[in-house]
PDB file of C-alpha atoms in Angstrom:
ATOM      1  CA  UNK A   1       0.000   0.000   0.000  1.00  0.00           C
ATOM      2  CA  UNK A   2       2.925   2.630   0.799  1.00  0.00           C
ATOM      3  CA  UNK A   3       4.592   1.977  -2.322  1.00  0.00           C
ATOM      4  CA  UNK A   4       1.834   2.629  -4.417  1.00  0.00           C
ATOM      5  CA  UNK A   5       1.112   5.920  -2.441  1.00  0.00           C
ATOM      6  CA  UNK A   6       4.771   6.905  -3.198  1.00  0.00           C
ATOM      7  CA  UNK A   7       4.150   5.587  -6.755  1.00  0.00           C
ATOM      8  CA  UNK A   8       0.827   7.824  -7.039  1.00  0.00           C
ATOM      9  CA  UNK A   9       3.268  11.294  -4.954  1.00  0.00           C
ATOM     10  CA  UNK A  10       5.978  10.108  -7.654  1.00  0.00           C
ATOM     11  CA  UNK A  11       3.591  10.222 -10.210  1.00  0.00           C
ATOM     12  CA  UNK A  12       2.034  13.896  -9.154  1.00  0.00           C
ATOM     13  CA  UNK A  13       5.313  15.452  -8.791  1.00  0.00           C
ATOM     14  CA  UNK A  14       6.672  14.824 -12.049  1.00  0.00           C
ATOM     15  CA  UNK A  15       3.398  15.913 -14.164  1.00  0.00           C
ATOM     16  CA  UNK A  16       3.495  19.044 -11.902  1.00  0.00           C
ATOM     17  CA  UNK A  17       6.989  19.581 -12.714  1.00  0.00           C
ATOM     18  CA  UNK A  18       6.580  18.875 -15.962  1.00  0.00           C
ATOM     19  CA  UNK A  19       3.968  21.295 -16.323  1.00  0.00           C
ATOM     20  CA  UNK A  20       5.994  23.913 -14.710  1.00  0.00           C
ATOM     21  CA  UNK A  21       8.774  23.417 -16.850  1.00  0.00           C
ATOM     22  CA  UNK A  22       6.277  23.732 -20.058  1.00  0.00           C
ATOM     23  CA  UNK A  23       5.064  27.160 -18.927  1.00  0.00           C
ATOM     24  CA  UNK A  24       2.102  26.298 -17.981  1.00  0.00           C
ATOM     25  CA  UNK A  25      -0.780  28.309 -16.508  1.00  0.00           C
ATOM     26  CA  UNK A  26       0.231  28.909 -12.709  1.00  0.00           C
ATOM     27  CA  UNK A  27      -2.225  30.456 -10.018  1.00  0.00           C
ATOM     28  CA  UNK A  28      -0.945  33.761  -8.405  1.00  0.00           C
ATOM     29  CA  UNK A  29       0.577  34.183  -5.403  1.00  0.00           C
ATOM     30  CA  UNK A  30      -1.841  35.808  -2.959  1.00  0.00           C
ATOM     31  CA  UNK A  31      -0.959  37.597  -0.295  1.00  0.00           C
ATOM     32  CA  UNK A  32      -1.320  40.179   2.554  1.00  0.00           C
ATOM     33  CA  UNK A  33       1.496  42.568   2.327  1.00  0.00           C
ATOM     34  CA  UNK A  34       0.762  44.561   5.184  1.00  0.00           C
ATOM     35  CA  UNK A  35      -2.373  45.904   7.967  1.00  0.00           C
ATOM     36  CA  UNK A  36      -6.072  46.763   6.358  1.00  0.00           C
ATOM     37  CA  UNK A  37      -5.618  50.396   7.927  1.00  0.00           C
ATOM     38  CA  UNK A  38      -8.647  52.735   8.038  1.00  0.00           C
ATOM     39  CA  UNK A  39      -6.845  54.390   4.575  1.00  0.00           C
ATOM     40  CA  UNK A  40      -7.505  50.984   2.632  1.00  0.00           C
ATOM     41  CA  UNK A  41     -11.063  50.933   4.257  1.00  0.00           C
ATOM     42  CA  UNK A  42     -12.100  54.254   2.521  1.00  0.00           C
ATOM     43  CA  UNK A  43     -10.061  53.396  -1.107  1.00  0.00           C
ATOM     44  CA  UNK A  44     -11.243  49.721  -1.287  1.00  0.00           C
ATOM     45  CA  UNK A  45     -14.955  49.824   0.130  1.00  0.00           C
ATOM     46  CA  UNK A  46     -16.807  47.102  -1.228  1.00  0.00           C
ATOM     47  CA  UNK A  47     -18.594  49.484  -3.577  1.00  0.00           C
ATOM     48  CA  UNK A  48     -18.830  50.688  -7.930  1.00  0.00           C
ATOM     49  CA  UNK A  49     -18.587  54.205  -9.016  1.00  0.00           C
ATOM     50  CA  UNK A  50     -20.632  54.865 -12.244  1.00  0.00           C
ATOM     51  CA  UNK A  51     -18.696  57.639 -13.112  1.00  0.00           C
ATOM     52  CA  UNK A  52     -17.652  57.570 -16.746  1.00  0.00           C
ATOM     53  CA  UNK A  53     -17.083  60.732 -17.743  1.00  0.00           C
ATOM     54  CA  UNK A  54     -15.228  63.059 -14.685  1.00  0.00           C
ATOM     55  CA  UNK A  55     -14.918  65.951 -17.222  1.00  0.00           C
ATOM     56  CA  UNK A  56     -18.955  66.537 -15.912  1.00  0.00           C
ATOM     57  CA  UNK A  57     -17.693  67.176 -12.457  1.00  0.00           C
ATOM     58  CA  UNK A  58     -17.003  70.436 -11.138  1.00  0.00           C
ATOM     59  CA  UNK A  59     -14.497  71.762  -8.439  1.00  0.00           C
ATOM     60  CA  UNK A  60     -13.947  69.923  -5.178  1.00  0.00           C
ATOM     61  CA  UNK A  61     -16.014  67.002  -6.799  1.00  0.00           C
ATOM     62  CA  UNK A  62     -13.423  66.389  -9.626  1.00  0.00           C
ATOM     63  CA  UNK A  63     -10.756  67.077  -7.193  1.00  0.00           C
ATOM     64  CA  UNK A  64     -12.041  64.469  -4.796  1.00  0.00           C
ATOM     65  CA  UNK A  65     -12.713  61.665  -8.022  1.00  0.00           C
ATOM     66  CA  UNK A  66      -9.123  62.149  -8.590  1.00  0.00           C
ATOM     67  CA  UNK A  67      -7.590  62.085  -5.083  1.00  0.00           C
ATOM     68  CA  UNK A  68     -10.201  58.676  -4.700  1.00  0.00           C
ATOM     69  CA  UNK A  69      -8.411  57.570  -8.460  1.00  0.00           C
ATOM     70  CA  UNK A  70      -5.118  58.085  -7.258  1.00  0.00           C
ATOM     71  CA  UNK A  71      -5.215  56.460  -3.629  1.00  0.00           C
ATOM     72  CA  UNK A  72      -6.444  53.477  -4.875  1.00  0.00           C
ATOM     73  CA  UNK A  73      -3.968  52.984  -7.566  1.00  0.00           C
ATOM     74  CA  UNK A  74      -1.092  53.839  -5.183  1.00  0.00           C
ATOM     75  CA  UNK A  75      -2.245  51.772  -2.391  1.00  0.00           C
ATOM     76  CA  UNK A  76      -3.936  48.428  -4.943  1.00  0.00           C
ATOM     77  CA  UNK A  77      -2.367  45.172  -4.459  1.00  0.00           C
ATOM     78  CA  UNK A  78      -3.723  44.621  -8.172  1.00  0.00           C
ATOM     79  CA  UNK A  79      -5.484  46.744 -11.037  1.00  0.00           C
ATOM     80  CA  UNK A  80      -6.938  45.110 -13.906  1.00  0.00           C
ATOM     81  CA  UNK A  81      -9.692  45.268 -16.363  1.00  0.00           C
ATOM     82  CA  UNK A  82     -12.313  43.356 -15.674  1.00  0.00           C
ATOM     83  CA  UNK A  83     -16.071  41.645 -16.608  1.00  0.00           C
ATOM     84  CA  UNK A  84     -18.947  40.958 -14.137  1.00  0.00           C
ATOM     85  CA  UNK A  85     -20.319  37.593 -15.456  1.00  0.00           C
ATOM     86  CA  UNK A  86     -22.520  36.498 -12.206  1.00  0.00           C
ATOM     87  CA  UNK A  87     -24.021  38.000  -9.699  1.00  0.00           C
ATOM     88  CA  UNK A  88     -25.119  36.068  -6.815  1.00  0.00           C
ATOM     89  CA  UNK A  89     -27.163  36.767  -3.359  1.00  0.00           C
ATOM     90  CA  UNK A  90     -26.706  34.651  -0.923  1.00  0.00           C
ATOM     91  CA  UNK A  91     -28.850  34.892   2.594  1.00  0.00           C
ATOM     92  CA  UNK A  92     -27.902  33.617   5.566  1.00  0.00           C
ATOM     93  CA  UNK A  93     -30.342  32.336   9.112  1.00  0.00           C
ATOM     94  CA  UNK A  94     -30.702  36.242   9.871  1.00  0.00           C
ATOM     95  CA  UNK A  95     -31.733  37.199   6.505  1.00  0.00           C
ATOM     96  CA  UNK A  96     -28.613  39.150   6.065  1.00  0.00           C
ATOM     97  CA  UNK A  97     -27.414  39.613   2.373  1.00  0.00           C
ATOM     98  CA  UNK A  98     -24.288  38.860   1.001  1.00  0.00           C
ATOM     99  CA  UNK A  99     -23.878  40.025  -2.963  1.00  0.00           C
ATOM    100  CA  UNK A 100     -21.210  38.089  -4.681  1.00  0.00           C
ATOM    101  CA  UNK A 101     -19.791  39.707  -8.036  1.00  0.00           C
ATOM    102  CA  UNK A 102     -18.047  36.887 -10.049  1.00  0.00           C
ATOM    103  CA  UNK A 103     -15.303  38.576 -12.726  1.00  0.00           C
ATOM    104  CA  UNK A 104     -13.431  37.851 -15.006  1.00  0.00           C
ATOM    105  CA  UNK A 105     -10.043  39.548 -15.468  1.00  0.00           C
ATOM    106  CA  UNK A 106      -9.371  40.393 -19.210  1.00  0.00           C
ATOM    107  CA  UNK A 107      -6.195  42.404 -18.405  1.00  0.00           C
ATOM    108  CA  UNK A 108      -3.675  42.971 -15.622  1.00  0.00           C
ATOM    109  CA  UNK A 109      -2.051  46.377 -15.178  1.00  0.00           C
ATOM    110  CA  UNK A 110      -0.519  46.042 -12.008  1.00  0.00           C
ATOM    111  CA  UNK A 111      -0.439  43.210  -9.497  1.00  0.00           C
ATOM    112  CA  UNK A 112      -1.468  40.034 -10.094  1.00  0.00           C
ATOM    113  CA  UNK A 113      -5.041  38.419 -10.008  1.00  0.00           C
ATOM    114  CA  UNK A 114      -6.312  34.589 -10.838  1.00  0.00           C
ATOM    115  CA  UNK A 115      -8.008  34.304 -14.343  1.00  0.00           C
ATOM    116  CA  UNK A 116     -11.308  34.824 -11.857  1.00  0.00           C
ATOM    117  CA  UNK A 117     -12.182  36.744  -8.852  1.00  0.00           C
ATOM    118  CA  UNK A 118     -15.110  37.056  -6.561  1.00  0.00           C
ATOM    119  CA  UNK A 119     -16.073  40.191  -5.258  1.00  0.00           C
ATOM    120  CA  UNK A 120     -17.916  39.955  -2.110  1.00  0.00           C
ATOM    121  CA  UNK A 121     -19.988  42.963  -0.319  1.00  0.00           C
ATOM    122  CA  UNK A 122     -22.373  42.424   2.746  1.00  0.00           C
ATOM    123  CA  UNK A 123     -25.662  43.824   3.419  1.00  0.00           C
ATOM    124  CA  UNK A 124     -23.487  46.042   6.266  1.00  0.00           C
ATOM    125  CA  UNK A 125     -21.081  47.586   4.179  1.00  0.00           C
ATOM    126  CA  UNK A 126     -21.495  50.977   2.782  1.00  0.00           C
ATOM    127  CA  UNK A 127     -20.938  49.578  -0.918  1.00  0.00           C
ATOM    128  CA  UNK A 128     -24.005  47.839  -0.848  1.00  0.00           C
ATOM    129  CA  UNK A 129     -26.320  50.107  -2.474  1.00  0.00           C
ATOM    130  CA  UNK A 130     -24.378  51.216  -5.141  1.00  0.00           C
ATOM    131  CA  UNK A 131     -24.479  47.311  -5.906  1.00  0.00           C
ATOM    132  CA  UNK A 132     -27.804  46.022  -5.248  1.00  0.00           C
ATOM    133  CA  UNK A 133     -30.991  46.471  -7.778  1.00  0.00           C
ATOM    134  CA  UNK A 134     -27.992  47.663 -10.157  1.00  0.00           C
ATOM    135  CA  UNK A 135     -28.002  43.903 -12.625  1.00  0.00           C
ATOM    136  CA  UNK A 136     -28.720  45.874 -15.695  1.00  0.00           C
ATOM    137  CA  UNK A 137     -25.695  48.265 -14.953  1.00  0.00           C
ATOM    138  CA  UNK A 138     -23.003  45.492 -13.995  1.00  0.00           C
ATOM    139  CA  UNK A 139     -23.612  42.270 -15.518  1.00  0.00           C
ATOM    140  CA  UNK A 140     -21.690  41.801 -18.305  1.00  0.00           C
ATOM    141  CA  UNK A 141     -20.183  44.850 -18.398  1.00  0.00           C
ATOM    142  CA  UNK A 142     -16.388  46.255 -18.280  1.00  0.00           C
ATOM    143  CA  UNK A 143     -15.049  47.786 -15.339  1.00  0.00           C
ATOM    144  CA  UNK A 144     -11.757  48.871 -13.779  1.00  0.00           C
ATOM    145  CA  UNK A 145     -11.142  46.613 -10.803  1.00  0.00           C
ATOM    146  CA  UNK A 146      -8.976  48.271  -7.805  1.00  0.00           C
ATOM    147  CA  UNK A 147      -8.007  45.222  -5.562  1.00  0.00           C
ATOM    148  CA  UNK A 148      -6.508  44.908  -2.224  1.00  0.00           C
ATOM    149  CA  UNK A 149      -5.607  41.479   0.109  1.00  0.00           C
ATOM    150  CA  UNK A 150      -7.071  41.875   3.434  1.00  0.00           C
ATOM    151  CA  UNK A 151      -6.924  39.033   6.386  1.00  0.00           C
ATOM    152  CA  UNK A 152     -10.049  38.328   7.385  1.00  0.00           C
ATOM    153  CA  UNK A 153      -9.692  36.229  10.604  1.00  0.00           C
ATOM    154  CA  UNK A 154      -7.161  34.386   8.881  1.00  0.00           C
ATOM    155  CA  UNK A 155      -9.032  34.443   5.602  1.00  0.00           C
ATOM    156  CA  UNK A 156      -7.115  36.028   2.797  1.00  0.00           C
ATOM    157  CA  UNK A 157     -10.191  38.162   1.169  1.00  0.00           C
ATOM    158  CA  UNK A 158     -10.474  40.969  -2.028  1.00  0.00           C
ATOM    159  CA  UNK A 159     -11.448  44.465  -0.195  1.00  0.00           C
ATOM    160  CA  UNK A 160     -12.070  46.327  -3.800  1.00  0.00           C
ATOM    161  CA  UNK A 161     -13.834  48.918  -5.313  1.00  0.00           C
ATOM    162  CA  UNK A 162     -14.802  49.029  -9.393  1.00  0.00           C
ATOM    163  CA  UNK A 163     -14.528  52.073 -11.683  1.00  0.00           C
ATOM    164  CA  UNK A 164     -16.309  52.003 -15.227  1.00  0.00           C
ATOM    165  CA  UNK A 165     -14.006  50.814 -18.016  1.00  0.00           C
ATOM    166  CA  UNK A 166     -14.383  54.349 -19.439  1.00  0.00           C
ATOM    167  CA  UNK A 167     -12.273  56.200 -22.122  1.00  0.00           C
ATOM    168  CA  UNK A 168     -11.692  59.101 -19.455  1.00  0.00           C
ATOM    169  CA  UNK A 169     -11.274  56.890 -16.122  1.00  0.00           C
ATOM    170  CA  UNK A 170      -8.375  54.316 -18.273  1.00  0.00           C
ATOM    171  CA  UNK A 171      -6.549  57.091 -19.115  1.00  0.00           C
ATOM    172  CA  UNK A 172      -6.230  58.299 -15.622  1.00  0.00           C
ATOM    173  CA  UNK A 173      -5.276  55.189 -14.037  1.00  0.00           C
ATOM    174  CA  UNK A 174      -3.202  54.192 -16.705  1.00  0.00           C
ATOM    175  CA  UNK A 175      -0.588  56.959 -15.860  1.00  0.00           C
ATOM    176  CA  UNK A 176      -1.059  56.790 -12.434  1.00  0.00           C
ATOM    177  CA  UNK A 177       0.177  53.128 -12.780  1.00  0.00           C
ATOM    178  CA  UNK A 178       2.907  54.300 -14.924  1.00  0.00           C
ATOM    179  CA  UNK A 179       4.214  56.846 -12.876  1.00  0.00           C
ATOM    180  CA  UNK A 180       3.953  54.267 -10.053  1.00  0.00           C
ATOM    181  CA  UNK A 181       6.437  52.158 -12.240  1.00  0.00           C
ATOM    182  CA  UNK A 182       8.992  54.172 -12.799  1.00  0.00           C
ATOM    183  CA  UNK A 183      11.669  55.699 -11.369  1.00  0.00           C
ATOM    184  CA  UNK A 184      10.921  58.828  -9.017  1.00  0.00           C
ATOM    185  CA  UNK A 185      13.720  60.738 -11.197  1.00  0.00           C
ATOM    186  CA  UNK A 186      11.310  59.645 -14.192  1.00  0.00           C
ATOM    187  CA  UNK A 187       8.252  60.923 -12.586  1.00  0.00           C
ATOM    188  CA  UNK A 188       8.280  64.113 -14.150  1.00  0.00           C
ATOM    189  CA  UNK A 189       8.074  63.218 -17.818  1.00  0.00           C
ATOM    190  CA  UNK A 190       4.854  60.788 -17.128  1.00  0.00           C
ATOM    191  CA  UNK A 191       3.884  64.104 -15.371  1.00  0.00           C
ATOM    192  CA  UNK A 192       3.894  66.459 -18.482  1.00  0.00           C
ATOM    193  CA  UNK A 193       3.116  62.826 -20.651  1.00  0.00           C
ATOM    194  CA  UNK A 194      -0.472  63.048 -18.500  1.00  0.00           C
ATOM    195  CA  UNK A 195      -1.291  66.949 -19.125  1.00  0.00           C
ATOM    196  CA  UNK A 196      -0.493  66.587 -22.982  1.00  0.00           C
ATOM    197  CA  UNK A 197      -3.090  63.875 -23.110  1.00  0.00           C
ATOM    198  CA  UNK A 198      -5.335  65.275 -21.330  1.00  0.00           C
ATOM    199  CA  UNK A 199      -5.707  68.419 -24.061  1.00  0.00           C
ATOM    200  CA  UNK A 200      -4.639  66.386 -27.319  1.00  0.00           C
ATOM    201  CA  UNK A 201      -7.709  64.355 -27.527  1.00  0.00           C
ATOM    202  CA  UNK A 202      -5.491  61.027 -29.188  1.00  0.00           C
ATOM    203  CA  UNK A 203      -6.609  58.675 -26.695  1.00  0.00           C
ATOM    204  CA  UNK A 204      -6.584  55.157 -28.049  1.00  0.00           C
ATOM    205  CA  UNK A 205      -2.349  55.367 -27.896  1.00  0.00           C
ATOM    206  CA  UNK A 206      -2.973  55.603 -23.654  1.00  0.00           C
ATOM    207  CA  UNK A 207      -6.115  53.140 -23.547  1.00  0.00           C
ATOM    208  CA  UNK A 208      -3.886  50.278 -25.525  1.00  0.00           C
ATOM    209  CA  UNK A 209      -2.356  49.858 -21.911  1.00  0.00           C
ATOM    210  CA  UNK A 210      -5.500  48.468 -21.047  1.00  0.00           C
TER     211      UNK A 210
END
């Protein structure tokens, strides 16, 4: 019996190694890197934002989209483009909701993410409403996904918060995650890269990064 349990381990080992070796498809790493501080709590809330077009706001409301924009890229464990395919509710013995957004990730930007990730928010958490009675606006639909690991009494859990996939919003997080790549001496040039785009109007060149 032990020798064909070693034969069976053998066995495993050497299709999993082989598989490694052949590049095959490998889940992510996931993992905490650090305290869910009250900071992450406000950037990653559990909630969508159906703001496509920012150029409507005005004042301390643009300047507050942006400041929200830019947190969550610096602070995201991952950033990808994304598609809601499923939405479930589950109900537990108190009749408390739990809405569970199942998406696929067409693209990473920064970070890594498995090929699918569920989104979770509970009937307690502020994000809620912005997700409930909203099908017709999510399902199936494109959105920016901000993503960041939280322990959850030992759980490893997405706290997250989704962004439409707009022309206006990709732009915006596209050279925030630039500038986060490079160098700080570099900064400046994806500085002035950002406020040329913004007036030239030839946007597909930054959305191709998505």
């Amino acid at each position: 019996m032990r020798q064909t349990v070693r034969a069976l381990l053998a066995i495993t080992l050497t299709v999993s190694s082989f598989a490694a070796g052949c590049g095959g498809p490998s889940t992510p790493v996931i993992q905490v890197t650090g305290p869910f501080t009250d900071e992450h709590a406000v950037a990653f809330d559990n909630a969508i934002d159906y703001i496509d077009d920012p150029s409507i706001l005005e004042g301390s409301w643009l300047r507050s989209w942006e400041e929200d924009v830019d947190r969550r890229v610096t602070l995201a464990d991952a950033v990808a483009l994304v598609t809601v395919t499923t939405l479930r509710t589950d109900v537990d013995l108190d009749r408390h909701e739990t809405l569970r957004l199942v998406a696929h990730v067409d693209r990473e930007r920064h970070g890594d993410l498995p090929d699918e990730v569920t989104l979770t928010v509970r009937q307690t958490d502020p994000g809620f409403a912005t997700v409930q009675g909203n099908d017709e606006r999510i399902l199936n639909q494109h959105f920016v996904a901000f993503v960041k690991w939280a322990d959850e009494e030992g759980r490893v859990i997405a706290r997250w918060h989704l962004s439409p996939a707009a022309e206006r919003v990709m732009r915006r997080v596209n050279t925030l995650i630039e500038r986060r790549h490079v160098d700080p001496d570099d900064r400046r040039r994806v500085i002035i890269h950002e406020h040329e785009a913004e007036g030239s109007g030839a946007d597909e060149g930054e959305d191709d990064d998505f």
